[in-house]
Short mmCIF file of C-alpha atoms in Angstrom, two decimals:
data_model
loop_
_atom_site.label_atom_id
_atom_site.label_comp_id
_atom_site.label_asym_id
_atom_site.label_seq_id
_atom_site.Cartn_x
_atom_site.Cartn_y
_atom_site.Cartn_z
CA MET A 1 -47.16 124.20 -60.56
CA PRO A 2 -47.74 127.25 -62.80
CA ASN A 3 -45.22 130.06 -62.73
CA ASN A 4 -47.79 132.85 -62.93
CA PHE A 5 -51.03 133.43 -61.10
CA GLY A 6 -54.05 135.32 -62.31
CA ILE A 7 -57.00 136.99 -60.69
CA ILE A 8 -60.59 135.99 -60.15
CA GLY A 9 -63.01 137.85 -62.41
CA SER A 10 -62.30 140.48 -65.04
CA ILE A 11 -59.07 142.46 -65.13
CA PRO A 12 -59.57 145.86 -63.46
CA ASP A 13 -59.12 149.00 -65.55
CA GLN A 14 -56.44 150.82 -63.57
CA ARG A 15 -52.98 152.27 -64.10
CA SER A 16 -51.27 150.76 -61.07
CA THR A 17 -50.09 147.15 -61.11
CA ASN A 18 -52.57 144.67 -59.71
CA SER A 19 -51.06 141.69 -57.90
CA GLY A 20 -54.33 139.80 -58.21
CA VAL A 21 -56.46 137.62 -55.96
CA TYR A 22 -55.34 134.05 -55.41
CA ASP A 23 -57.87 131.25 -55.71
CA LEU A 24 -57.77 128.20 -53.41
CA ASN A 25 -55.81 126.01 -55.81
CA GLU A 26 -53.12 128.64 -56.21
CA ILE A 27 -52.87 129.14 -52.45
CA ASN A 28 -52.53 125.38 -51.91
CA ASN A 29 -49.79 125.22 -54.54
CA LEU A 30 -47.89 128.06 -52.89
CA GLN A 31 -48.26 126.54 -49.42
CA SER A 32 -47.01 123.15 -50.63
CA SER A 33 -43.86 124.81 -51.98
CA SER A 34 -43.40 126.93 -48.81
CA GLU A 35 -43.90 130.12 -50.80
CA TRP A 36 -47.08 131.27 -49.06
CA SER A 37 -46.40 133.54 -46.08
CA ASN A 38 -48.57 134.41 -43.09
CA LYS A 39 -46.19 137.13 -41.94
CA ASN A 40 -47.76 140.12 -40.17
CA SER A 41 -50.96 138.19 -39.48
CA LEU A 42 -52.63 138.42 -36.06
CA THR A 43 -53.35 135.41 -33.85
CA LEU A 44 -55.89 135.99 -31.09
CA LEU A 45 -54.37 134.72 -27.83
CA GLU A 46 -56.72 135.93 -25.14
CA THR A 47 -59.83 138.08 -24.66
CA ILE A 48 -61.15 139.86 -21.57
CA ASP A 49 -64.85 140.72 -21.38
CA TYR A 50 -65.31 141.91 -17.82
CA SER A 51 -68.20 143.74 -16.15
CA ALA A 52 -68.37 142.39 -12.59
CA ASN A 53 -67.11 145.52 -10.75
CA ASN A 54 -65.42 143.53 -7.99
CA THR A 55 -61.68 143.84 -8.72
CA PRO A 56 -59.25 146.65 -9.64
CA SER A 57 -57.33 144.64 -12.23
CA GLN A 58 -57.50 142.14 -15.08
CA SER A 59 -54.57 140.19 -16.53
CA PHE A 60 -53.38 138.61 -19.77
CA THR A 61 -51.26 135.55 -18.99
CA ASN A 62 -51.26 133.67 -22.33
CA LEU A 63 -48.61 135.63 -24.27
CA GLU A 64 -47.01 132.54 -25.88
CA GLU A 65 -43.93 134.73 -25.72
CA THR A 66 -41.57 132.05 -27.04
CA THR A 67 -43.58 131.95 -30.28
CA PHE A 68 -44.38 135.61 -30.85
CA LYS A 69 -41.80 138.39 -30.82
CA VAL A 70 -44.46 141.09 -31.24
CA HIS A 71 -47.83 141.44 -29.50
CA LEU A 72 -50.76 143.78 -29.94
CA LEU A 73 -52.93 144.59 -26.94
CA GLN A 74 -56.18 146.30 -27.93
CA VAL A 75 -58.48 147.86 -25.34
CA THR A 76 -61.85 148.62 -26.93
CA LYS A 77 -63.56 149.90 -23.79
CA LEU A 78 -62.48 150.52 -20.20
CA ILE A 79 -64.61 152.22 -17.54
CA PRO A 80 -63.48 152.45 -13.89
CA ALA A 81 -65.95 152.40 -11.02
CA ASN A 82 -64.43 155.48 -9.36
CA ASP A 83 -63.61 158.97 -10.59
CA ASN A 84 -60.35 160.85 -11.20
CA LEU A 85 -57.93 157.94 -11.37
CA SER A 86 -55.17 156.55 -13.57
CA VAL A 87 -55.16 153.36 -15.65
CA ARG A 88 -51.90 151.43 -15.54
CA LEU A 89 -50.08 148.71 -17.46
CA MET A 90 -47.79 146.38 -15.52
CA ALA A 91 -45.86 143.22 -16.44
CA PHE A 92 -45.46 139.70 -15.12
CA MET A 93 -41.83 138.52 -15.25
CA SER A 94 -40.68 134.91 -15.58
CA GLY A 95 -37.98 135.28 -12.93
CA GLY A 96 -40.36 136.33 -10.17
CA GLY A 97 -43.51 134.71 -11.51
CA SER A 98 -45.57 137.74 -10.49
CA VAL A 99 -46.22 141.29 -11.53
CA THR A 100 -43.28 143.61 -11.01
CA GLY A 101 -44.23 146.78 -9.16
CA THR A 102 -40.75 148.09 -8.44
CA SER A 103 -39.20 151.06 -10.27
CA ASP A 104 -38.64 149.08 -13.48
CA TYR A 105 -40.68 151.10 -15.99
CA THR A 106 -39.56 153.97 -18.17
CA TYR A 107 -41.73 156.02 -20.52
CA HIS A 108 -42.01 159.26 -22.46
CA GLN A 109 -45.50 160.44 -23.40
CA LEU A 110 -47.28 163.33 -25.06
CA ARG A 111 -50.68 163.99 -23.54
CA GLY A 112 -53.28 166.33 -24.96
CA ASP A 113 -56.95 167.16 -25.44
CA ASP A 114 -59.23 168.83 -27.95
CA ASN A 115 -58.74 172.20 -26.21
CA ASN A 116 -55.14 172.27 -27.50
CA THR A 117 -53.74 171.61 -24.03
CA PHE A 118 -50.57 169.51 -24.16
CA ASN A 119 -48.10 168.23 -21.59
CA ASN A 120 -45.44 165.56 -21.23
CA GLY A 121 -45.41 162.54 -18.97
CA ASN A 122 -41.94 161.12 -18.33
CA SER A 123 -40.23 158.73 -15.97
CA THR A 124 -36.95 156.82 -15.87
CA GLY A 125 -37.98 154.62 -12.96
CA ASP A 126 -41.71 154.30 -12.28
CA THR A 127 -43.66 151.42 -10.76
CA ARG A 128 -45.94 151.14 -13.83
CA ILE A 129 -46.73 152.74 -17.20
CA ASN A 130 -49.75 155.02 -17.12
CA ILE A 131 -52.01 154.45 -20.13
CA GLY A 132 -54.90 156.56 -18.88
CA ILE A 133 -55.20 159.62 -16.62
CA ASN A 134 -58.08 161.46 -14.93
CA GLN A 135 -60.53 158.71 -15.82
CA GLY A 136 -63.96 158.13 -14.32
CA ASN A 137 -67.38 156.63 -15.00
CA GLY A 138 -69.57 159.67 -15.50
CA GLY A 139 -71.53 160.46 -18.65
CA LYS A 140 -69.62 159.44 -21.77
CA GLU A 141 -66.28 158.65 -20.10
CA THR A 142 -64.38 155.72 -21.58
CA LEU A 143 -60.88 154.66 -22.60
CA SER A 144 -59.67 152.70 -25.62
CA GLY A 145 -56.25 152.13 -27.09
CA SER A 146 -53.68 150.02 -28.91
CA TYR A 147 -50.39 148.91 -27.37
CA TRP A 148 -47.65 147.27 -29.43
CA ILE A 149 -45.27 145.12 -27.37
CA PHE A 150 -41.84 144.04 -28.64
CA ASN A 151 -39.43 141.32 -27.42
CA ALA A 152 -41.56 140.09 -24.51
CA GLY A 153 -40.04 136.61 -24.72
CA ASN A 154 -36.43 137.67 -25.23
CA SER A 155 -34.57 137.45 -21.90
CA ALA A 156 -31.56 139.22 -23.46
CA MET A 157 -33.49 142.40 -24.33
CA ARG A 158 -35.74 144.89 -22.59
CA THR A 159 -39.39 144.78 -23.57
CA ALA A 160 -40.51 147.91 -25.46
CA ILE A 161 -44.05 149.26 -25.75
CA LEU A 162 -45.73 151.74 -28.10
CA ILE A 163 -48.61 153.54 -26.37
CA ASP A 164 -51.68 154.92 -28.17
CA THR A 165 -54.61 155.77 -25.90
CA ASN A 166 -57.84 157.61 -26.71
CA MET A 167 -60.11 158.86 -23.93
CA GLU A 168 -63.42 160.68 -23.63
CA ASP A 169 -64.49 162.72 -20.62
CA ASP A 170 -68.00 162.90 -19.17
CA GLN A 171 -68.99 165.50 -21.80
CA GLY A 172 -67.69 163.45 -24.71
CA ASP A 173 -64.60 165.64 -25.21
CA THR A 174 -61.50 163.76 -26.32
CA LYS A 175 -58.08 163.30 -24.75
CA PHE A 176 -55.10 161.25 -25.87
CA ILE A 177 -51.81 159.73 -24.76
CA ARG A 178 -49.12 158.89 -27.32
CA GLY A 179 -45.72 157.60 -26.36
CA VAL A 180 -43.16 154.90 -25.82
CA GLY A 181 -42.21 152.86 -22.80
CA SER A 182 -40.05 149.96 -21.70
CA ILE A 183 -39.62 147.51 -18.87
CA ASP A 184 -36.14 148.16 -17.55
CA LEU A 185 -35.41 144.52 -16.76
CA VAL A 186 -33.64 141.94 -18.90
CA ASP A 187 -36.03 139.04 -18.39
CA ASP A 188 -38.90 137.27 -20.12
CA VAL A 189 -42.23 139.08 -19.86
CA THR A 190 -44.92 136.41 -19.48
CA GLY A 191 -48.03 138.53 -18.95
CA PHE A 192 -49.58 141.97 -18.55
CA ARG A 193 -51.95 143.44 -16.01
CA ILE A 194 -54.27 146.40 -16.51
CA ASP A 195 -55.41 148.05 -13.30
CA VAL A 196 -56.80 151.28 -11.86
CA THR A 197 -55.27 153.28 -9.02
CA SER A 198 -58.34 153.21 -6.76
CA GLY A 199 -61.56 151.25 -6.51
CA ASN A 200 -62.56 148.64 -9.08
CA MET A 201 -63.10 148.37 -12.80
CA GLU A 202 -66.67 148.68 -13.90
CA LEU A 203 -66.05 147.35 -17.43
CA LEU A 204 -63.13 146.14 -19.55
CA LYS A 205 -63.21 144.75 -23.08
CA ALA A 206 -59.76 143.93 -24.44
CA SER A 207 -57.93 141.43 -26.67
CA LEU A 208 -54.32 140.27 -26.94
CA TYR A 209 -52.84 139.18 -30.27
CA GLY A 210 -49.59 137.58 -31.29
CA VAL A 211 -48.07 139.03 -34.45
CA GLN A 212 -46.29 136.63 -36.81
#
């Protein structure tokens, strides 16, 4: 196997070092010698594409939590059927086999909008983590966001969550939630549920990834 690898095509004219593009033969050589890494790659585990408007919640139950220490939950579009409600994230625990709704969630959040209005959302013992507030289905209203989940399959550690939500109201004005949260139980987290506080969901498009 060669010690050095080149690039495909002509050498770029730039000052910074170029690590090059590997061709297939070079990748195969590196894989055969266990020197090719897939670290930080995303593996799609589950997708929700829901628009039936007959239930208040949808769940991810295929975390493969013994394989992946980090997960990424991406919500690309969520619209509730009712107005003025909250969107919540809750967890399924291995010990109980069902979603935990007791006071097991802690979070600290900064919430704001494009009118420079800011406030904090905090709890040391809530029944869920709010990832959306004052949501509805009028006009341009929608919610999207990314949620990084750490240590879901580690029964010796609490599961931590990074929260990054973007919302639009019925006029197309923007709101956001940024923060951190945790599930205050030392147990395996085997799934997550997204629900709304009243009525049903009109639409939800979301994907769950395992991060290697």
